[in-house]
Amino acid sequence: MESPATKNRSTAPFGYMFEMGRLIVHPREGEIVRAMFAGYLAGASLKDIAEDLTGRKVEYLPGENDWNKSRVKRILEDARYLGAGQFPALVDDITFAAVQRQKDDRNDRKVIQPESHVSQITVPVACAACGAALTRTHHTRRKIAEAWDCPCGVKISLLDSDLLAGITEILNRLIADPALILEPEHEPDEAQQLEVRRLLNEIGRLLGGFDLDREAVQRDIFSLAAAKFKSLPDRATTQLLRAAFEKSTLLDCFSRALLEATTTQILLGGDGISLKLKNNQIIGKDDENADGSTHGTDHNADPGEA
């Protein structure tokens, strides 16, 4: 038997039904329409919403429940849900306008194409200002389409080709002069120092006692050795980094393998591009960067951005 929800669907949009010749909000479908608007504002994509409705076998026509992005998009763009004419309001003006703004914004921020080289960078890209992870976006209405956005509000307009070229330039600088990779400055950790002193005192106490507990002394000696090892500077990582660049030849193009083998983060900011090496040294394109500071070409400003 045909349900009221699907009767006269040719003249009643999803979410409405006829009662005594008058359009009213269908209780179940009306809630689904409101949930679609709320879900989209919460971050769900058209595809997410369509798959959810299909999975729950929600019918938009008798016996048809295969929702797609186009069908969801039409509902989110349908001004009749605001209460136009004979249609009772299903969503308020603020919600409807917010969905349209977010839809336009998503259309303006294209997902990076998988064939682009920059999409193959697996090393995290972070904000030089606050250290947070950056999100790569694409803005079709700007002069420089590619950009990196930070939760702290920093927006860095930077062509993908310039990013790859900047990384390659830093890698070539280190290939040409691996001595730029410095031994890390080592400041003994206070907690580690306290642990070393505690263990020394404990071993002295045990050795000075009348009833020597050999197992306890042996355990504390091993713990002391481990604590002292932790307090030593990590010179091995620096040596391995230098070796990696020494055996490399100058790059003609971006090398994902060398970047991943030597770098923990790509840092972007007002001072340009820098790399954080695995010994925690930060180095950029200029000579000043050998000491760990970050200087370089300013990619932060986009002259074509309003």
PDB file of C-alpha atoms in Angstrom, residues 43-281:
ATOM      1  CA  GLY A  43      30.953  18.832   8.210  1.00  0.00           C
ATOM      2  CA  ALA A  44      29.275  15.880   6.468  1.00  0.00           C
ATOM      3  CA  SER A  45      29.738  15.838   2.701  1.00  0.00           C
ATOM      4  CA  LEU A  46      26.982  15.358   0.142  1.00  0.00           C
ATOM      5  CA  LYS A  47      28.329  11.845  -0.371  1.00  0.00           C
ATOM      6  CA  ASP A  48      28.258  11.136   3.375  1.00  0.00           C
ATOM      7  CA  ILE A  49      24.622  12.202   3.643  1.00  0.00           C
ATOM      8  CA  ALA A  50      23.613  10.238   0.539  1.00  0.00           C
ATOM      9  CA  GLU A  51      25.311   7.067   1.787  1.00  0.00           C
ATOM     10  CA  ASP A  52      23.701   7.408   5.206  1.00  0.00           C
ATOM     11  CA  LEU A  53      20.193   7.767   3.742  1.00  0.00           C
ATOM     12  CA  THR A  54      20.771   4.872   1.336  1.00  0.00           C
ATOM     13  CA  GLY A  55      22.128   2.713   4.139  1.00  0.00           C
ATOM     14  CA  ARG A  56      19.016   3.402   6.225  1.00  0.00           C
ATOM     15  CA  LYS A  57      16.833   2.659   3.172  1.00  0.00           C
ATOM     16  CA  VAL A  58      15.072   6.019   3.315  1.00  0.00           C
ATOM     17  CA  GLU A  59      12.724   6.198   0.313  1.00  0.00           C
ATOM     18  CA  TYR A  60      12.519   9.412  -1.711  1.00  0.00           C
ATOM     19  CA  LEU A  61      10.090   7.708  -4.150  1.00  0.00           C
ATOM     20  CA  PRO A  62       8.104   4.499  -3.727  1.00  0.00           C
ATOM     21  CA  GLY A  63      10.617   1.638  -3.695  1.00  0.00           C
ATOM     22  CA  GLU A  64      13.586   3.939  -4.477  1.00  0.00           C
ATOM     23  CA  ASN A  65      16.198   4.658  -1.844  1.00  0.00           C
ATOM     24  CA  ASP A  66      19.455   4.949  -3.797  1.00  0.00           C
ATOM     25  CA  TRP A  67      20.371   8.491  -2.795  1.00  0.00           C
ATOM     26  CA  ASN A  68      23.202  10.324  -4.555  1.00  0.00           C
ATOM     27  CA  LYS A  69      25.050  13.606  -4.146  1.00  0.00           C
ATOM     28  CA  SER A  70      22.931  15.426  -6.727  1.00  0.00           C
ATOM     29  CA  ARG A  71      19.691  14.525  -4.980  1.00  0.00           C
ATOM     30  CA  VAL A  72      21.031  15.700  -1.614  1.00  0.00           C
ATOM     31  CA  LYS A  73      22.370  18.895  -3.193  1.00  0.00           C
ATOM     32  CA  ARG A  74      18.974  19.729  -4.694  1.00  0.00           C
ATOM     33  CA  ILE A  75      17.333  19.439  -1.276  1.00  0.00           C
ATOM     34  CA  LEU A  76      19.939  21.633   0.395  1.00  0.00           C
ATOM     35  CA  GLU A  77      19.456  24.280  -2.319  1.00  0.00           C
ATOM     36  CA  ASP A  78      15.626  24.171  -2.378  1.00  0.00           C
ATOM     37  CA  ALA A  79      14.316  27.499  -1.055  1.00  0.00           C
ATOM     38  CA  ARG A  80      10.834  26.013  -0.607  1.00  0.00           C
ATOM     39  CA  TYR A  81      12.040  24.550   2.702  1.00  0.00           C
ATOM     40  CA  LEU A  82      12.164  28.138   3.983  1.00  0.00           C
ATOM     41  CA  GLY A  83       8.364  28.257   3.843  1.00  0.00           C
ATOM     42  CA  ALA A  84       7.808  29.803   0.411  1.00  0.00           C
ATOM     43  CA  GLY A  85       4.204  29.993  -0.783  1.00  0.00           C
ATOM     44  CA  GLN A  86       2.088  27.046   0.275  1.00  0.00           C
ATOM     45  CA  PHE A  87       5.050  25.173   1.779  1.00  0.00           C
ATOM     46  CA  PRO A  88       5.399  25.182   5.572  1.00  0.00           C
ATOM     47  CA  ALA A  89       8.882  26.163   6.787  1.00  0.00           C
ATOM     48  CA  LEU A  90      11.230  23.255   7.526  1.00  0.00           C
ATOM     49  CA  VAL A  91      14.460  25.218   8.091  1.00  0.00           C
ATOM     50  CA  ASP A  92      15.063  28.780   9.245  1.00  0.00           C
ATOM     51  CA  ASP A  93      16.686  31.548   7.221  1.00  0.00           C
ATOM     52  CA  ILE A  94      19.949  31.457   9.198  1.00  0.00           C
ATOM     53  CA  THR A  95      20.450  27.714   8.732  1.00  0.00           C
ATOM     54  CA  PHE A  96      19.611  27.836   5.028  1.00  0.00           C
ATOM     55  CA  ALA A  97      21.971  30.773   4.386  1.00  0.00           C
ATOM     56  CA  ALA A  98      24.767  29.101   6.386  1.00  0.00           C
ATOM     57  CA  VAL A  99      24.465  25.940   4.276  1.00  0.00           C
ATOM     58  CA  GLN A 100      24.669  27.935   1.042  1.00  0.00           C
ATOM     59  CA  ARG A 101      27.779  29.784   2.269  1.00  0.00           C
ATOM     60  CA  GLN A 102      29.449  26.570   3.322  1.00  0.00           C
ATOM     61  CA  LYS A 103      28.554  24.917   0.023  1.00  0.00           C
ATOM     62  CA  ASP A 104      30.097  27.806  -1.927  1.00  0.00           C
ATOM     63  CA  ASP A 105      33.185  27.701   0.289  1.00  0.00           C
ATOM     64  CA  ARG A 106      33.620  23.959  -0.249  1.00  0.00           C
ATOM     65  CA  ASN A 107      33.338  24.472  -4.000  1.00  0.00           C
ATOM     66  CA  ASP A 108      36.082  27.084  -3.695  1.00  0.00           C
ATOM     67  CA  ARG A 109      38.391  24.767  -1.739  1.00  0.00           C
ATOM     68  CA  LYS A 110      39.189  21.903  -4.067  1.00  0.00           C
ATOM     69  CA  VAL A 111      40.795  18.714  -2.839  1.00  0.00           C
ATOM     70  CA  ILE A 112      44.355  18.236  -4.013  1.00  0.00           C
ATOM     71  CA  GLN A 113      44.614  16.035  -7.078  1.00  0.00           C
ATOM     72  CA  PRO A 114      46.306  12.695  -6.390  1.00  0.00           C
ATOM     73  CA  GLU A 115      48.527  12.975  -9.455  1.00  0.00           C
ATOM     74  CA  SER A 116      50.121  16.151  -8.107  1.00  0.00           C
ATOM     75  CA  HIS A 117      53.621  15.620  -6.743  1.00  0.00           C
ATOM     76  CA  VAL A 118      52.858  17.612  -3.595  1.00  0.00           C
ATOM     77  CA  SER A 119      50.231  15.043  -2.633  1.00  0.00           C
ATOM     78  CA  GLN A 120      53.023  12.495  -2.299  1.00  0.00           C
ATOM     79  CA  ILE A 121      54.690  14.418   0.531  1.00  0.00           C
ATOM     80  CA  THR A 122      54.125  12.245   3.590  1.00  0.00           C
ATOM     81  CA  VAL A 123      56.288  14.343   5.931  1.00  0.00           C
ATOM     82  CA  PRO A 124      53.973  16.549   8.057  1.00  0.00           C
ATOM     83  CA  VAL A 125      53.658  20.188   7.003  1.00  0.00           C
ATOM     84  CA  ALA A 126      53.454  22.486  10.047  1.00  0.00           C
ATOM     85  CA  CYS A 127      53.065  26.156  10.880  1.00  0.00           C
ATOM     86  CA  ALA A 128      56.383  27.809  11.740  1.00  0.00           C
ATOM     87  CA  ALA A 129      54.529  30.239  14.001  1.00  0.00           C
ATOM     88  CA  CYS A 130      52.668  27.828  16.297  1.00  0.00           C
ATOM     89  CA  GLY A 131      53.746  24.310  15.279  1.00  0.00           C
ATOM     90  CA  ALA A 132      50.228  23.116  14.409  1.00  0.00           C
ATOM     91  CA  ALA A 133      49.576  20.933  11.362  1.00  0.00           C
ATOM     92  CA  LEU A 134      48.707  22.865   8.190  1.00  0.00           C
ATOM     93  CA  THR A 135      45.884  21.931   5.814  1.00  0.00           C
ATOM     94  CA  ARG A 136      46.518  22.228   2.090  1.00  0.00           C
ATOM     95  CA  THR A 137      43.632  23.993   0.306  1.00  0.00           C
ATOM     96  CA  HIS A 138      42.840  25.195  -3.192  1.00  0.00           C
ATOM     97  CA  HIS A 139      41.152  28.564  -3.763  1.00  0.00           C
ATOM     98  CA  THR A 140      40.053  29.025  -7.361  1.00  0.00           C
ATOM     99  CA  ARG A 141      39.184  32.704  -6.918  1.00  0.00           C
ATOM    100  CA  ARG A 142      42.661  33.746  -5.778  1.00  0.00           C
ATOM    101  CA  LYS A 143      45.656  34.639  -7.905  1.00  0.00           C
ATOM    102  CA  ILE A 144      47.682  31.924  -6.164  1.00  0.00           C
ATOM    103  CA  ALA A 145      45.257  29.016  -5.941  1.00  0.00           C
ATOM    104  CA  GLU A 146      47.222  26.742  -3.605  1.00  0.00           C
ATOM    105  CA  ALA A 147      47.432  27.619   0.086  1.00  0.00           C
ATOM    106  CA  TRP A 148      48.178  26.141   3.503  1.00  0.00           C
ATOM    107  CA  ASP A 149      45.841  27.056   6.368  1.00  0.00           C
ATOM    108  CA  CYS A 150      46.575  26.851  10.096  1.00  0.00           C
ATOM    109  CA  PRO A 151      44.056  26.713  12.972  1.00  0.00           C
ATOM    110  CA  CYS A 152      45.895  29.707  14.484  1.00  0.00           C
ATOM    111  CA  GLY A 153      44.710  31.845  11.562  1.00  0.00           C
ATOM    112  CA  VAL A 154      47.883  31.853   9.470  1.00  0.00           C
ATOM    113  CA  LYS A 155      47.223  31.390   5.737  1.00  0.00           C
ATOM    114  CA  ILE A 156      50.208  30.819   3.464  1.00  0.00           C
ATOM    115  CA  SER A 157      49.666  31.160  -0.274  1.00  0.00           C
ATOM    116  CA  LEU A 158      52.258  28.969  -1.961  1.00  0.00           C
ATOM    117  CA  LEU A 159      52.287  27.302  -5.353  1.00  0.00           C
ATOM    118  CA  ASP A 160      52.866  23.564  -5.195  1.00  0.00           C
ATOM    119  CA  SER A 161      55.749  23.961  -7.636  1.00  0.00           C
ATOM    120  CA  ASP A 162      57.358  26.577  -5.366  1.00  0.00           C
ATOM    121  CA  LEU A 163      56.992  24.309  -2.331  1.00  0.00           C
ATOM    122  CA  LEU A 164      58.675  21.393  -4.085  1.00  0.00           C
ATOM    123  CA  ALA A 165      61.385  23.654  -5.494  1.00  0.00           C
ATOM    124  CA  GLY A 166      62.026  25.167  -2.057  1.00  0.00           C
ATOM    125  CA  ILE A 167      62.348  21.749  -0.410  1.00  0.00           C
ATOM    126  CA  THR A 168      64.666  20.569  -3.187  1.00  0.00           C
ATOM    127  CA  GLU A 169      66.837  23.671  -2.787  1.00  0.00           C
ATOM    128  CA  ILE A 170      67.286  22.999   0.944  1.00  0.00           C
ATOM    129  CA  LEU A 171      68.103  19.328   0.315  1.00  0.00           C
ATOM    130  CA  ASN A 172      70.667  20.307  -2.341  1.00  0.00           C
ATOM    131  CA  ARG A 173      72.212  22.778   0.069  1.00  0.00           C
ATOM    132  CA  LEU A 174      72.760  19.980   2.565  1.00  0.00           C
ATOM    133  CA  ILE A 175      74.050  17.621  -0.134  1.00  0.00           C
ATOM    134  CA  ALA A 176      76.601  20.261  -1.129  1.00  0.00           C
ATOM    135  CA  ASP A 177      77.660  20.895   2.458  1.00  0.00           C
ATOM    136  CA  PRO A 178      76.671  18.148   4.963  1.00  0.00           C
ATOM    137  CA  ALA A 179      78.737  19.989   7.613  1.00  0.00           C
ATOM    138  CA  LEU A 180      75.787  22.371   7.934  1.00  0.00           C
ATOM    139  CA  ILE A 181      74.163  19.609   9.976  1.00  0.00           C
ATOM    140  CA  LEU A 182      75.218  20.426  13.520  1.00  0.00           C
ATOM    141  CA  GLU A 183      75.560  18.428  16.686  1.00  0.00           C
ATOM    142  CA  PRO A 184      72.454  19.121  18.768  1.00  0.00           C
ATOM    143  CA  GLU A 185      72.827  21.476  21.690  1.00  0.00           C
ATOM    144  CA  HIS A 186      72.477  19.330  24.765  1.00  0.00           C
ATOM    145  CA  GLU A 187      71.042  20.519  28.022  1.00  0.00           C
ATOM    146  CA  PRO A 188      70.939  17.764  30.646  1.00  0.00           C
ATOM    147  CA  ASP A 189      67.417  17.058  31.774  1.00  0.00           C
ATOM    148  CA  GLU A 190      66.963  17.988  35.437  1.00  0.00           C
ATOM    149  CA  ALA A 191      64.749  14.988  36.096  1.00  0.00           C
ATOM    150  CA  GLN A 192      67.382  12.668  34.588  1.00  0.00           C
ATOM    151  CA  GLN A 193      70.102  14.247  36.709  1.00  0.00           C
ATOM    152  CA  LEU A 194      68.006  13.763  39.826  1.00  0.00           C
ATOM    153  CA  GLU A 195      67.451  10.122  38.898  1.00  0.00           C
ATOM    154  CA  VAL A 196      71.198   9.571  38.409  1.00  0.00           C
ATOM    155  CA  ARG A 197      71.947  11.069  41.840  1.00  0.00           C
ATOM    156  CA  ARG A 198      69.186   9.035  43.457  1.00  0.00           C
ATOM    157  CA  LEU A 199      70.528   5.800  42.004  1.00  0.00           C
ATOM    158  CA  LEU A 200      74.097   6.636  43.040  1.00  0.00           C
ATOM    159  CA  ASN A 201      72.913   7.273  46.579  1.00  0.00           C
ATOM    160  CA  GLU A 202      70.872   4.078  46.621  1.00  0.00           C
ATOM    161  CA  ILE A 203      73.783   1.981  45.344  1.00  0.00           C
ATOM    162  CA  GLY A 204      76.053   3.556  47.976  1.00  0.00           C
ATOM    163  CA  ARG A 205      73.545   2.789  50.692  1.00  0.00           C
ATOM    164  CA  LEU A 206      73.198  -0.836  49.594  1.00  0.00           C
ATOM    165  CA  LEU A 207      76.959  -1.349  49.369  1.00  0.00           C
ATOM    166  CA  GLY A 208      77.466   0.174  52.820  1.00  0.00           C
ATOM    167  CA  GLY A 209      74.920  -2.058  54.501  1.00  0.00           C
ATOM    168  CA  PHE A 210      75.705  -5.132  56.587  1.00  0.00           C
ATOM    169  CA  ASP A 211      73.417  -7.447  54.625  1.00  0.00           C
ATOM    170  CA  LEU A 212      74.319  -6.891  50.956  1.00  0.00           C
ATOM    171  CA  ASP A 213      71.426  -7.411  48.548  1.00  0.00           C
ATOM    172  CA  ARG A 214      73.325  -8.317  45.381  1.00  0.00           C
ATOM    173  CA  GLU A 215      70.235  -8.478  43.166  1.00  0.00           C
ATOM    174  CA  ALA A 216      69.111  -5.003  44.263  1.00  0.00           C
ATOM    175  CA  VAL A 217      72.595  -3.579  43.652  1.00  0.00           C
ATOM    176  CA  GLN A 218      72.762  -5.191  40.215  1.00  0.00           C
ATOM    177  CA  ARG A 219      69.294  -3.866  39.330  1.00  0.00           C
ATOM    178  CA  ASP A 220      70.206  -0.324  40.411  1.00  0.00           C
ATOM    179  CA  ILE A 221      73.519  -0.428  38.510  1.00  0.00           C
ATOM    180  CA  PHE A 222      71.684  -1.343  35.309  1.00  0.00           C
ATOM    181  CA  SER A 223      69.149   1.438  35.975  1.00  0.00           C
ATOM    182  CA  LEU A 224      71.985   3.901  36.567  1.00  0.00           C
ATOM    183  CA  ALA A 225      73.642   2.969  33.276  1.00  0.00           C
ATOM    184  CA  ALA A 226      70.336   3.470  31.435  1.00  0.00           C
ATOM    185  CA  ALA A 227      69.751   6.863  33.109  1.00  0.00           C
ATOM    186  CA  LYS A 228      73.257   8.065  32.217  1.00  0.00           C
ATOM    187  CA  PHE A 229      72.798   6.900  28.617  1.00  0.00           C
ATOM    188  CA  LYS A 230      69.569   8.903  28.335  1.00  0.00           C
ATOM    189  CA  SER A 231      71.382  12.011  29.531  1.00  0.00           C
ATOM    190  CA  LEU A 232      73.968  11.830  26.717  1.00  0.00           C
ATOM    191  CA  PRO A 233      73.532  14.005  23.579  1.00  0.00           C
ATOM    192  CA  ASP A 234      72.208  12.192  20.486  1.00  0.00           C
ATOM    193  CA  ARG A 235      75.250  12.412  18.188  1.00  0.00           C
ATOM    194  CA  ALA A 236      74.386   9.264  16.261  1.00  0.00           C
ATOM    195  CA  THR A 237      71.391  10.849  14.519  1.00  0.00           C
ATOM    196  CA  THR A 238      73.500  13.773  13.307  1.00  0.00           C
ATOM    197  CA  GLN A 239      76.148  11.401  11.956  1.00  0.00           C
ATOM    198  CA  LEU A 240      73.519   9.368  10.104  1.00  0.00           C
ATOM    199  CA  LEU A 241      72.047  12.530   8.594  1.00  0.00           C
ATOM    200  CA  ARG A 242      75.437  13.709   7.372  1.00  0.00           C
ATOM    201  CA  ALA A 243      76.082  10.281   5.848  1.00  0.00           C
ATOM    202  CA  ALA A 244      72.725  10.344   4.022  1.00  0.00           C
ATOM    203  CA  PHE A 245      73.549  13.675   2.364  1.00  0.00           C
ATOM    204  CA  GLU A 246      77.198  12.794   1.691  1.00  0.00           C
ATOM    205  CA  LYS A 247      76.232   9.786  -0.394  1.00  0.00           C
ATOM    206  CA  SER A 248      73.547  11.705  -2.343  1.00  0.00           C
ATOM    207  CA  THR A 249      74.157  13.536  -5.603  1.00  0.00           C
ATOM    208  CA  LEU A 250      72.644  16.951  -6.314  1.00  0.00           C
ATOM    209  CA  LEU A 251      68.958  16.651  -7.165  1.00  0.00           C
ATOM    210  CA  ASP A 252      67.447  17.630 -10.497  1.00  0.00           C
ATOM    211  CA  CYS A 253      63.956  17.306  -9.021  1.00  0.00           C
ATOM    212  CA  PHE A 254      62.160  16.711  -5.748  1.00  0.00           C
ATOM    213  CA  SER A 255      63.210  13.526  -3.898  1.00  0.00           C
ATOM    214  CA  ARG A 256      60.554  12.043  -1.661  1.00  0.00           C
ATOM    215  CA  ALA A 257      62.934   9.320  -0.471  1.00  0.00           C
ATOM    216  CA  LEU A 258      65.642  11.720   0.738  1.00  0.00           C
ATOM    217  CA  LEU A 259      63.091  13.998   2.405  1.00  0.00           C
ATOM    218  CA  GLU A 260      61.513  11.125   4.329  1.00  0.00           C
ATOM    219  CA  ALA A 261      64.900   9.705   5.345  1.00  0.00           C
ATOM    220  CA  THR A 262      66.150  12.959   6.843  1.00  0.00           C
ATOM    221  CA  THR A 263      63.224  15.175   7.820  1.00  0.00           C
ATOM    222  CA  THR A 264      60.477  15.102  10.445  1.00  0.00           C
ATOM    223  CA  GLN A 265      58.597  18.296   9.471  1.00  0.00           C
ATOM    224  CA  ILE A 266      58.243  20.860   6.707  1.00  0.00           C
ATOM    225  CA  LEU A 267      57.750  24.287   8.281  1.00  0.00           C
ATOM    226  CA  LEU A 268      55.955  27.108   6.453  1.00  0.00           C
ATOM    227  CA  GLY A 269      55.623  30.688   7.616  1.00  0.00           C
ATOM    228  CA  GLY A 270      56.312  34.322   6.869  1.00  0.00           C
ATOM    229  CA  ASP A 271      60.007  33.480   6.578  1.00  0.00           C
ATOM    230  CA  GLY A 272      59.417  30.888   3.887  1.00  0.00           C
ATOM    231  CA  ILE A 273      60.173  27.167   3.810  1.00  0.00           C
ATOM    232  CA  SER A 274      62.289  25.333   6.374  1.00  0.00           C
ATOM    233  CA  LEU A 275      62.952  21.690   7.177  1.00  0.00           C
ATOM    234  CA  LYS A 276      63.126  20.208  10.648  1.00  0.00           C
ATOM    235  CA  LEU A 277      65.725  17.470  10.455  1.00  0.00           C
ATOM    236  CA  LYS A 278      65.674  14.282  12.503  1.00  0.00           C
ATOM    237  CA  ASN A 279      68.213  15.750  14.930  1.00  0.00           C
ATOM    238  CA  ASN A 280      65.679  18.584  15.569  1.00  0.00           C
ATOM    239  CA  GLN A 281      67.772  21.139  13.679  1.00  0.00           C
TER     240      GLN A 281
END
